[in-house]
Amino acid sequence: MSTAIAGTLSRVAGFLPRRSDYTGLRRSWRADIVAGITVGVVALPLALAFGISSGVGAAAGLITAVVAGLVAAIFGGSHVQVSGPTGAMAVILAPIVAEHGLGSIAIVTILAGVLVLIAGVLGLGRAVTFIPWPVIEGFTLGIAAIIFLQQVPAAFGTAAPAGERTLNAAVDVVVHADWTAAWPALAVVAMVAVIMVVLPRIHRGIPESLTAVIVVTLIVHFTDLFDVASIGELPSSLPTPSIPHVDPAMLQSVLGAAVAIAALAAIESLLSARVAATMSPTGPYDPDRELSGQGLASIASGLFGGMPATGAIARTAVNVRSGARTRVAAIVHSLLLLAVVYLATGPVSTIPLAALAGVLMVTAFRMVSAGTVRAILRSTRSDALIFVITAIITVTLDLIEAVQIGIVVAAFFALRQVAQRASVTREPLPGEPHPGDERIALLRLDGAMFFGAAERISTTIAEGADRNESVSVVIIRMSRLGMLDATGAHSMAEIVAELEKRGITVIIKGVQHEHLELLEGVGVFDSLRHDNHLVDTLDEAIAHARSHVERERM
């Protein structure tokens, strides 16, 4: 009992902050602070924009960046991950707000956080490694397209049509646009886009998104050329944390949405942490602790009136490139945004909504790597198809359905490839030929004998025996069989029983240790004529087969 308790306490301790999280801080604290300020400046317009595009509001986006960003930095499993509201989360939240209202967001956020926390405690962090690369990239392309399309109404200075999917709403806005009223917002978007594209070519150290927003906001404020809507009033302090009222009926109605959000939060956070681990020299990340930290972050965000949070790949990349080495950088990022809440919400509230739409449109373009898309499309046809299907479903249907369908399609092609590599080969008997060797068929099984290939293998063996009516002994070599499942083992039992029923002696050679129990359980060995027809070496199998042929000739 004491050993079990000690093991449990050790596992719980693995999810808690520790001194080793800040190893090397004495050397890197200056770089961490600079990186935190840099990523905070980048995160401000994104947090506001993602809050608005999700339908939850700019204030919720800012609160999420502060609260969730701080909690995830302290409790998460990555030293350099930056968390907060993201485009993918905004995409999945928008229809939830439309269907269930703003009042449901706190419950959904906390419930999703609890689910992500449980996933981390149960050790499910490694599951993201089973998502194929084409699925991830197709998912990313689809999210980028949705983020861009979501900004079309704001870019035209109008509200999105209620109850329509993102693609349909964007098309409807463009088709029925009043160009006279739309041009000021479109001009603001264009100015933001030009500044964000040109500024890095002048100096890469200047934060282009924040600079673009500031410049355009000043132009709109001090001229009468652009009559566009602004963010509006923002809170000048963090709200008091509170537990939302839980209505059992609402809880039941939003449970599916919470599961979808939890799945998205887990996938996006782990992918971001994995990318960060490859970019930063700070060492590997702990996927289970990362999930538990992100779960706690969303719970805290929900208590303060924020939205679900995930690891943000773009902000994490900025953090790493700015020299971050410890969690202090992400903590400073949240503290900087907290200072904005208390000191600068007045100026921030005057930012035009079209300016934030421009930031997100440029961000959407930057999420897509043309080189990556070309690489996938030039790879195998199956991977290219998986990529395209995932992207299309993400845009037209649902984010989580896109990942699920993408994984299913990828699994189908992977299993198909494995099944194609499974084969049955008739080999000549080694050594000098003996009289009667033509009555012995030596069959070698290669690859995998599982549900995808079992029928084809069994048919091949049966057809081989039919074509060779003189065969009286079949030796089945299983030493090179890599994978065997229950379907394959059952097919093997049927093959042995059928051959023995036709008077053909079956000898099985080289069964691997891990396959023994399965073959015995489905009755393969019971179908053999004698116990000594299960042998370990090829020489033994051939000698025994020749003895059978010799007795038949006598």
Coordinates of C-alpha atoms in Angstrom, one line a residue:
M1 CA 0.0 0.0 0.0
S2 CA 2.8 2.4 0.9
T3 CA 4.5 1.8 -2.5
A4 CA 1.2 2.6 -4.3
I5 CA 0.7 5.8 -2.2
A6 CA 4.3 6.8 -2.9
G7 CA 3.8 6.2 -6.6
T8 CA 0.6 8.3 -6.6
L9 CA 2.3 11.2 -4.7
S10 CA 5.2 11.1 -7.1
R11 CA 2.9 11.3 -10.1
V12 CA 1.0 14.2 -8.5
A13 CA 4.3 16.0 -7.8
G14 CA 5.2 15.7 -11.4
F15 CA 2.4 18.1 -12.3
L16 CA 3.4 20.8 -9.8
P17 CA 5.8 23.7 -10.4
R18 CA 9.4 22.9 -9.3
R19 CA 12.7 24.7 -8.9
S20 CA 14.1 23.0 -12.0
D21 CA 11.5 24.9 -14.1
Y22 CA 13.8 27.9 -13.7
T23 CA 17.2 26.4 -14.2
G24 CA 19.5 28.9 -15.8
L25 CA 17.4 31.9 -14.9
R26 CA 20.4 33.7 -13.4
R27 CA 21.9 33.8 -16.8
S28 CA 18.8 34.3 -18.9
W29 CA 16.6 36.6 -16.9
R30 CA 17.3 39.6 -19.1
A31 CA 16.6 37.7 -22.3
D32 CA 13.5 36.3 -20.7
I33 CA 12.1 39.7 -19.8
V34 CA 12.9 41.1 -23.2
A35 CA 11.2 38.1 -24.9
G36 CA 8.2 38.4 -22.6
I37 CA 7.7 42.1 -23.5
T38 CA 8.1 41.3 -27.2
V39 CA 5.6 38.5 -27.2
G40 CA 3.2 40.6 -25.0
V41 CA 3.2 43.3 -27.6
V42 CA 2.5 40.8 -30.3
A43 CA -0.2 39.1 -28.3
L44 CA -2.2 42.3 -27.5
P45 CA -3.9 42.8 -30.9
L46 CA -4.3 39.1 -31.4
A47 CA -6.0 38.6 -28.0
L48 CA -8.4 41.4 -28.8
A49 CA -9.1 40.1 -32.3
F50 CA -9.6 36.5 -31.4
G51 CA -12.0 37.5 -28.6
I52 CA -14.1 39.5 -31.0
S53 CA -14.0 37.0 -33.8
S54 CA -15.2 34.2 -31.4
G55 CA -18.2 36.3 -30.4
V56 CA -17.2 36.4 -26.8
G57 CA -15.8 39.9 -26.9
A58 CA -12.5 41.7 -26.8
A59 CA -12.5 41.9 -23.0
A60 CA -12.7 38.1 -22.8
G61 CA -9.8 37.7 -25.2
L62 CA -7.7 40.0 -23.1
I63 CA -8.7 38.3 -19.8
T64 CA -7.8 34.9 -21.3
A65 CA -4.4 36.1 -22.4
V66 CA -3.7 37.4 -18.9
V67 CA -5.1 34.7 -16.7
A68 CA -4.7 31.6 -18.8
G69 CA -1.3 32.7 -20.1
L70 CA -0.1 33.1 -16.5
V71 CA -1.5 29.8 -15.2
A72 CA -0.3 27.8 -18.2
A73 CA 3.2 29.3 -17.9
I74 CA 3.5 28.2 -14.3
F75 CA 1.9 24.8 -14.5
G76 CA 2.4 23.7 -18.1
G77 CA 4.9 21.2 -19.4
S78 CA 6.9 23.5 -21.7
H79 CA 9.5 26.0 -20.7
V80 CA 8.8 28.4 -23.5
Q81 CA 5.1 27.8 -24.5
V82 CA 2.9 30.9 -24.6
S83 CA -0.8 30.3 -24.1
G84 CA -4.0 32.3 -24.7
P85 CA -6.9 32.7 -27.1
T86 CA -6.1 31.3 -30.6
G87 CA -7.7 31.4 -34.0
A88 CA -8.7 27.7 -33.9
M89 CA -10.5 28.3 -30.6
A90 CA -12.2 31.4 -31.9
V91 CA -13.4 29.3 -34.9
I92 CA -15.0 26.6 -32.7
L93 CA -16.4 29.1 -30.2
A94 CA -18.3 31.2 -32.6
P95 CA -21.1 28.7 -33.4
I96 CA -21.4 27.8 -29.7
V97 CA -22.0 31.5 -28.8
A98 CA -24.6 31.7 -31.6
E99 CA -26.4 28.6 -30.5
H100 CA -26.2 28.7 -26.7
G101 CA -25.5 32.4 -26.0
L102 CA -22.7 34.2 -24.1
G103 CA -23.9 32.8 -20.8
S104 CA -22.8 29.3 -21.7
I105 CA -19.1 30.2 -22.3
A106 CA -18.0 30.2 -18.7
I107 CA -19.5 26.7 -18.2
V108 CA -18.1 25.4 -21.4
T109 CA -14.7 26.8 -20.7
I110 CA -14.5 25.4 -17.2
L111 CA -15.9 22.0 -18.3
A112 CA -13.4 21.8 -21.2
G113 CA -10.6 22.7 -18.8
V114 CA -11.6 19.9 -16.4
L115 CA -11.6 17.4 -19.3
V116 CA -8.1 18.5 -20.5
L117 CA -6.8 18.3 -16.9
I118 CA -8.2 14.7 -16.6
A119 CA -6.5 13.8 -19.9
G120 CA -3.2 15.0 -18.5
V121 CA -3.6 13.1 -15.2
L122 CA -4.5 9.9 -17.2
G123 CA -1.3 10.2 -19.2
L124 CA -2.9 10.8 -22.6
G125 CA -0.4 13.5 -23.7
R126 CA 1.5 11.2 -26.1
A127 CA -1.7 10.6 -28.1
V128 CA -1.0 13.6 -30.4
T129 CA 1.9 11.6 -31.9
F130 CA -0.6 9.4 -33.6
I131 CA -2.0 12.3 -35.7
P132 CA -0.4 12.2 -39.1
W133 CA 1.4 15.2 -40.6
P134 CA -1.0 15.6 -43.5
V135 CA -3.9 15.8 -41.1
I136 CA -2.2 18.4 -39.0
E137 CA -1.3 20.6 -42.0
G138 CA -4.7 20.2 -43.6
F139 CA -6.3 21.2 -40.2
T140 CA -4.0 24.2 -40.1
L141 CA -4.9 25.3 -43.7
G142 CA -8.6 24.9 -42.9
I143 CA -8.3 27.0 -39.7
A144 CA -6.4 29.7 -41.6
A145 CA -9.1 29.8 -44.2
I146 CA -11.9 30.1 -41.6
I147 CA -10.0 32.8 -39.7
F148 CA -9.7 34.8 -42.9
L149 CA -13.4 34.2 -43.9
Q150 CA -14.6 35.2 -40.4
Q151 CA -13.0 38.6 -40.9
V152 CA -14.8 39.4 -44.1
P153 CA -17.9 41.0 -42.5
A154 CA -15.8 43.2 -40.3
A155 CA -13.6 44.1 -43.3
F156 CA -16.8 45.3 -45.1
G157 CA -18.0 47.2 -42.0
T158 CA -21.0 45.0 -41.5
A159 CA -22.2 42.3 -39.1
A160 CA -22.1 38.6 -40.1
P161 CA -25.4 37.1 -41.1
A162 CA -26.8 35.2 -38.1
G163 CA -27.0 31.4 -38.2
E164 CA -24.9 30.9 -41.3
R165 CA -21.7 28.9 -41.6
T166 CA -18.5 31.0 -42.0
L167 CA -18.0 30.3 -45.7
N168 CA -21.7 31.0 -46.6
A169 CA -21.7 34.2 -44.4
A170 CA -18.5 35.5 -46.1
V171 CA -19.9 34.9 -49.6
D172 CA -23.2 36.5 -48.6
V173 CA -21.5 39.6 -47.3
V174 CA -19.4 40.1 -50.5
V175 CA -22.3 39.4 -52.9
H176 CA -24.7 41.8 -51.1
A177 CA -22.1 44.4 -50.2
D178 CA -22.9 48.1 -50.2
W179 CA -19.6 49.3 -51.6
T180 CA -20.2 52.9 -50.7
A181 CA -20.5 52.1 -47.0
A182 CA -17.9 49.3 -47.1
W183 CA -14.9 51.2 -48.5
P184 CA -13.8 52.9 -45.3
A185 CA -13.5 49.5 -43.5
L186 CA -11.8 48.0 -46.5
A187 CA -9.3 50.9 -46.6
V188 CA -8.5 50.3 -43.0
V189 CA -7.9 46.6 -43.6
A190 CA -5.7 47.5 -46.6
M191 CA -3.6 49.9 -44.6
V192 CA -3.0 47.4 -41.8
A193 CA -2.1 44.7 -44.3
V194 CA 0.4 47.0 -46.2
I195 CA 2.1 48.0 -42.9
M196 CA 2.4 44.4 -41.7
V197 CA 3.9 43.3 -45.0
V198 CA 6.3 46.2 -45.5
L199 CA 7.5 46.8 -42.0
P200 CA 9.4 43.5 -41.5
R201 CA 11.4 44.3 -44.7
I202 CA 12.4 47.7 -43.1
H203 CA 13.3 46.3 -39.7
R204 CA 12.4 42.9 -38.3
G205 CA 12.6 44.1 -34.7
I206 CA 9.5 46.3 -34.9
P207 CA 6.3 44.5 -33.9
E208 CA 4.4 44.9 -37.2
S209 CA 0.9 44.0 -36.0
L210 CA 0.9 46.4 -33.0
T211 CA 2.5 49.1 -35.0
A212 CA -0.1 48.7 -37.8
V213 CA -2.9 48.9 -35.3
I214 CA -1.5 52.0 -33.6
V215 CA -0.8 53.9 -36.9
V216 CA -4.2 53.1 -38.4
T217 CA -6.0 53.9 -35.1
L218 CA -4.3 57.3 -35.0
I219 CA -5.2 58.0 -38.7
V220 CA -8.9 57.1 -38.0
H221 CA -9.0 59.1 -34.8
F222 CA -7.4 62.3 -36.2
T223 CA -9.1 62.4 -39.6
D224 CA -12.7 62.4 -40.8
L225 CA -11.9 60.1 -43.7
F226 CA -12.9 56.8 -42.1
D227 CA -16.2 56.3 -40.3
V228 CA -15.7 52.8 -38.9
A229 CA -16.7 51.0 -35.7
S230 CA -14.3 50.6 -32.8
I231 CA -13.8 48.0 -30.1
G232 CA -15.8 50.0 -27.5
E233 CA -15.5 50.0 -23.7
L234 CA -13.2 47.5 -22.0
P235 CA -12.9 46.7 -18.3
S236 CA -10.2 48.6 -16.4
S237 CA -9.6 45.8 -14.0
L238 CA -9.9 42.0 -13.9
P239 CA -13.3 40.9 -12.8
T240 CA -13.8 39.0 -9.5
P241 CA -13.5 35.3 -10.1
S242 CA -16.9 33.5 -9.7
I243 CA -18.3 30.0 -10.2
P244 CA -21.0 30.2 -12.9
H245 CA -24.5 28.9 -12.1
V246 CA -24.8 25.4 -13.4
D247 CA -28.1 24.6 -15.0
P248 CA -28.3 20.8 -15.5
A249 CA -30.2 21.3 -18.8
M250 CA -27.6 23.7 -20.1
L251 CA -24.8 21.4 -18.9
Q252 CA -26.2 18.6 -20.9
S253 CA -26.7 20.7 -24.0
V254 CA -23.1 22.0 -24.0
L255 CA -21.3 18.8 -23.0
G256 CA -20.6 17.9 -26.6
A257 CA -19.2 21.4 -27.3
A258 CA -17.0 21.1 -24.2
V259 CA -15.6 17.8 -25.4
A260 CA -14.9 19.3 -28.8
I261 CA -13.1 22.3 -27.2
A262 CA -11.1 20.0 -24.9
A263 CA -10.0 17.9 -27.8
L264 CA -9.0 21.0 -29.8
A265 CA -7.2 22.5 -26.8
A266 CA -5.2 19.3 -26.2
I267 CA -4.2 18.9 -29.8
E268 CA -3.2 22.5 -30.5
S269 CA -1.3 22.8 -27.2
L270 CA 0.6 19.6 -27.6
L271 CA 1.5 20.5 -31.3
S272 CA 2.6 23.9 -30.2
A273 CA 4.7 22.5 -27.4
R274 CA 6.3 20.0 -29.7
V275 CA 7.2 22.7 -32.2
A276 CA 8.7 24.8 -29.4
A277 CA 10.8 21.8 -28.2
T278 CA 12.3 21.5 -31.7
M279 CA 13.0 25.3 -31.9
S280 CA 14.4 25.9 -28.4
P281 CA 17.5 24.5 -26.7
T282 CA 15.7 24.3 -23.3
G283 CA 15.1 20.5 -23.7
P284 CA 12.0 18.3 -24.2
Y285 CA 8.5 19.1 -22.9
D286 CA 6.3 17.0 -20.6
P287 CA 3.1 16.3 -22.6
D288 CA 1.0 15.1 -19.7
R289 CA 2.0 18.1 -17.5
E290 CA 1.3 20.4 -20.5
L291 CA -2.3 19.0 -20.7
S292 CA -2.8 19.4 -17.0
G293 CA -1.4 23.0 -17.1
Q294 CA -3.6 23.9 -20.0
G295 CA -6.6 22.4 -18.2
L296 CA -6.0 24.5 -15.1
A297 CA -5.5 27.6 -17.4
S298 CA -8.9 27.2 -19.0
I299 CA -10.5 26.6 -15.6
A300 CA -9.0 29.8 -14.3
S301 CA -10.0 31.7 -17.4
G302 CA -13.6 30.5 -17.1
L303 CA -13.7 31.6 -13.5
F304 CA -12.6 35.1 -14.5
G305 CA -15.0 35.4 -17.4
G306 CA -12.5 34.4 -20.2
M307 CA -12.6 31.9 -22.9
P308 CA -10.8 28.5 -23.4
A309 CA -7.1 28.8 -23.9
T310 CA -4.5 26.7 -25.8
G311 CA -0.8 26.9 -26.6
A312 CA -0.4 29.5 -29.3
I313 CA 2.1 28.4 -32.0
A314 CA 2.7 31.9 -33.5
R315 CA 3.3 33.6 -30.1
T316 CA 5.4 30.7 -28.9
A317 CA 7.6 31.0 -31.9
V318 CA 8.0 34.7 -31.3
N319 CA 8.9 33.9 -27.7
V320 CA 11.6 31.5 -28.7
R321 CA 13.0 33.7 -31.5
S322 CA 13.2 36.5 -29.0
G323 CA 15.6 34.6 -26.7
A324 CA 13.2 33.0 -24.1
R325 CA 14.8 30.2 -22.0
T326 CA 12.5 29.9 -19.0
R327 CA 8.9 30.3 -18.0
V328 CA 9.6 33.8 -16.9
A329 CA 9.2 35.1 -20.5
A330 CA 5.6 33.8 -20.7
I331 CA 4.9 35.1 -17.2
V332 CA 6.2 38.6 -18.2
H333 CA 4.0 38.4 -21.3
S334 CA 0.9 38.0 -19.1
L335 CA 2.0 40.7 -16.6
L336 CA 2.4 43.2 -19.5
L337 CA -1.1 42.5 -20.7
L338 CA -2.3 42.8 -17.1
A339 CA -0.8 46.3 -17.1
V340 CA -2.7 47.1 -20.2
V341 CA -5.9 46.1 -18.5
Y342 CA -5.3 48.4 -15.6
L343 CA -3.6 51.3 -17.3
A344 CA -4.5 51.5 -21.0
T345 CA -8.0 50.2 -21.7
G346 CA -9.1 53.7 -22.7
P347 CA -6.8 54.0 -25.8
V348 CA -7.2 50.3 -26.6
S349 CA -11.0 50.7 -26.8
T350 CA -10.7 53.2 -29.7
I351 CA -9.0 50.6 -32.0
P352 CA -11.2 50.1 -35.1
L353 CA -12.6 46.6 -35.5
A354 CA -11.6 46.6 -39.2
A355 CA -7.9 47.1 -38.1
L356 CA -8.1 43.9 -36.0
A357 CA -9.8 42.2 -38.9
G358 CA -6.8 43.2 -41.1
V359 CA -4.4 41.8 -38.5
L360 CA -6.2 38.4 -38.5
M361 CA -6.4 38.3 -42.3
V362 CA -2.6 38.7 -42.6
T363 CA -2.1 36.3 -39.7
A364 CA -4.2 33.7 -41.6
F365 CA -2.0 34.0 -44.6
R366 CA 1.1 33.5 -42.5
M367 CA -0.3 30.4 -40.9
V368 CA 0.0 28.6 -44.3
S369 CA 3.4 27.6 -45.5
A370 CA 3.5 27.3 -49.3
G371 CA 6.5 25.1 -49.1
T372 CA 4.8 22.7 -46.8
V373 CA 1.7 22.5 -49.0
R374 CA 3.8 21.8 -52.1
A375 CA 5.8 19.1 -50.2
I376 CA 2.6 17.3 -49.2
L377 CA 1.0 17.6 -52.6
R378 CA 4.1 16.2 -54.2
S379 CA 4.3 13.3 -51.8
T380 CA 2.2 10.2 -52.0
R381 CA -1.3 10.4 -53.5
S382 CA -2.8 9.1 -50.3
D383 CA -1.1 11.8 -48.2
A384 CA -2.1 14.5 -50.6
L385 CA -5.7 13.3 -50.5
I386 CA -5.7 13.2 -46.7
F387 CA -4.4 16.8 -46.6
V388 CA -7.1 18.1 -49.0
I389 CA -9.9 16.2 -47.4
T390 CA -9.0 17.5 -43.9
A391 CA -8.7 21.1 -45.1
I392 CA -12.1 20.9 -47.0
I393 CA -13.9 19.4 -44.0
T394 CA -12.4 21.9 -41.6
V395 CA -13.8 24.8 -43.7
T396 CA -17.2 23.3 -44.6
L397 CA -18.1 21.1 -41.6
D398 CA -16.4 21.0 -38.2
L399 CA -12.9 21.2 -36.8
I400 CA -13.0 18.1 -34.7
E401 CA -14.8 16.2 -37.4
A402 CA -12.0 17.2 -39.8
V403 CA -9.3 15.7 -37.5
Q404 CA -11.4 12.6 -36.8
I405 CA -12.1 12.0 -40.5
G406 CA -8.5 12.8 -41.5
I407 CA -7.2 10.3 -39.0
V408 CA -9.7 7.6 -40.2
V409 CA -8.7 8.2 -43.8
A410 CA -5.0 8.2 -42.9
A411 CA -5.5 5.0 -40.9
F412 CA -7.3 3.4 -43.9
F413 CA -4.4 4.1 -46.3
A414 CA -1.8 3.0 -43.7
L415 CA -3.6 -0.3 -43.1
R416 CA -4.0 -0.7 -46.9
Q417 CA -0.3 -0.3 -47.3
V418 CA 0.5 -2.7 -44.6
A419 CA -1.9 -5.2 -46.0
Q420 CA -0.4 -4.9 -49.5
R421 CA 3.0 -5.8 -48.0
A422 CA 1.7 -9.0 -46.5
S423 CA 2.4 -11.9 -48.7
V424 CA 2.6 -15.7 -49.1
T425 CA 5.6 -17.1 -50.9
R426 CA 6.3 -20.7 -51.9
E427 CA 10.0 -21.4 -51.5
P428 CA 12.1 -24.3 -52.8
L429 CA 13.3 -26.7 -50.2
P430 CA 16.9 -25.9 -49.2
G431 CA 19.7 -28.3 -49.8
E432 CA 19.9 -31.4 -52.1
P433 CA 16.6 -32.5 -53.5
H434 CA 15.1 -35.7 -52.2
P435 CA 12.6 -38.1 -53.9
G436 CA 9.1 -36.9 -53.1
D437 CA 10.0 -33.2 -52.4
E438 CA 7.5 -32.2 -55.0
R439 CA 4.8 -33.3 -52.6
I440 CA 6.0 -30.8 -50.0
A441 CA 4.9 -27.1 -50.2
L442 CA 7.1 -24.7 -48.1
L443 CA 5.1 -21.4 -47.6
R444 CA 6.6 -18.3 -46.0
L445 CA 4.3 -15.7 -44.5
D446 CA 5.7 -12.1 -44.6
G447 CA 4.5 -8.8 -43.2
A448 CA 1.3 -8.8 -41.2
M449 CA -1.6 -11.2 -41.0
F450 CA -4.4 -9.0 -39.6
F451 CA -8.0 -8.2 -40.5
G452 CA -7.0 -6.2 -43.6
A453 CA -4.9 -9.0 -45.1
A454 CA -6.1 -12.3 -43.5
E455 CA -8.7 -13.2 -46.2
R456 CA -6.2 -12.5 -49.0
I457 CA -3.5 -14.7 -47.4
S458 CA -5.9 -17.5 -46.6
T459 CA -7.3 -17.4 -50.2
T460 CA -3.7 -17.5 -51.6
I461 CA -2.8 -20.6 -49.5
A462 CA -6.0 -22.4 -50.4
E463 CA -5.6 -21.6 -54.2
G464 CA -2.0 -22.8 -54.0
A465 CA -3.1 -26.1 -52.5
D466 CA -5.8 -26.5 -55.2
R467 CA -3.3 -25.9 -58.0
N468 CA -0.9 -28.5 -56.6
E469 CA -3.0 -31.6 -56.2
S470 CA 0.1 -33.7 -55.6
V471 CA 1.0 -31.8 -52.4
S472 CA 0.4 -33.8 -49.3
V473 CA 2.4 -31.8 -46.7
V474 CA 2.4 -28.0 -46.2
I475 CA 5.0 -26.3 -44.1
I476 CA 3.9 -22.8 -43.0
R477 CA 6.9 -20.6 -42.0
M478 CA 5.7 -17.9 -39.5
S479 CA 9.1 -16.7 -38.2
R480 CA 9.0 -13.6 -40.4
L481 CA 5.4 -12.7 -39.6
G482 CA 5.5 -9.2 -38.0
M483 CA 2.0 -8.7 -36.8
L484 CA -0.9 -11.0 -36.0
D485 CA -4.3 -10.1 -34.7
A486 CA -7.4 -12.2 -33.8
T487 CA -8.8 -12.1 -37.3
G488 CA -5.5 -13.4 -38.8
A489 CA -5.2 -16.1 -36.1
H490 CA -8.8 -17.2 -36.8
S491 CA -8.1 -17.4 -40.5
M492 CA -5.0 -19.4 -39.8
A493 CA -7.1 -21.9 -37.7
E494 CA -9.5 -22.2 -40.6
I495 CA -6.7 -22.7 -43.1
V496 CA -5.2 -25.5 -41.0
A497 CA -8.5 -27.2 -40.4
E498 CA -9.5 -27.1 -44.1
L499 CA -6.1 -28.5 -45.3
E500 CA -6.2 -31.2 -42.6
K501 CA -9.7 -32.1 -43.6
R502 CA -8.5 -32.6 -47.2
G503 CA -5.9 -35.0 -46.0
I504 CA -3.0 -32.5 -46.3
T505 CA -0.6 -32.6 -43.3
V506 CA 0.2 -29.1 -41.9
I507 CA 3.4 -28.3 -40.1
I508 CA 3.8 -24.9 -38.5
K509 CA 7.4 -23.6 -38.1
G510 CA 8.9 -20.7 -36.2
V511 CA 5.9 -19.3 -34.3
Q512 CA 7.1 -16.2 -32.5
H513 CA 6.7 -16.1 -28.7
E514 CA 4.2 -13.2 -28.7
H515 CA 1.9 -15.0 -31.2
L516 CA 1.8 -18.3 -29.3
E517 CA -1.0 -17.5 -26.8
L518 CA -3.2 -16.0 -29.5
L519 CA -2.8 -18.9 -31.9
E520 CA -3.5 -21.4 -29.1
G521 CA -6.5 -19.4 -27.9
V522 CA -8.2 -19.5 -31.3
G523 CA -7.6 -23.3 -31.8
V524 CA -4.8 -23.3 -34.4
F525 CA -2.7 -25.9 -32.6
D526 CA -5.8 -28.0 -31.9
S527 CA -6.4 -28.3 -35.7
L528 CA -2.9 -29.9 -36.2
R529 CA -2.8 -33.6 -36.7
H530 CA -0.2 -34.0 -34.0
D531 CA 1.6 -32.0 -31.3
N532 CA 5.0 -32.5 -33.0
H533 CA 3.7 -30.6 -36.1
L534 CA 4.6 -27.4 -34.3
V535 CA 8.4 -27.0 -34.7
D536 CA 11.0 -24.4 -34.1
T537 CA 13.5 -24.9 -37.0
L538 CA 13.2 -25.3 -40.7
D539 CA 15.5 -28.4 -40.8
E540 CA 13.2 -30.1 -38.3
A541 CA 10.1 -29.2 -40.3
I542 CA 11.5 -30.5 -43.6
A543 CA 12.8 -33.7 -42.0
H544 CA 9.4 -34.4 -40.5
A545 CA 7.6 -33.5 -43.8
R546 CA 9.9 -35.9 -45.7
S547 CA 9.2 -38.7 -43.2
H548 CA 5.4 -38.3 -44.0
V549 CA 6.0 -38.4 -47.7
E550 CA 8.2 -41.5 -47.3
R551 CA 5.5 -43.3 -45.4
E552 CA 3.0 -42.4 -48.1
R553 CA 5.3 -43.8 -50.8
M554 CA 5.6 -47.1 -48.9

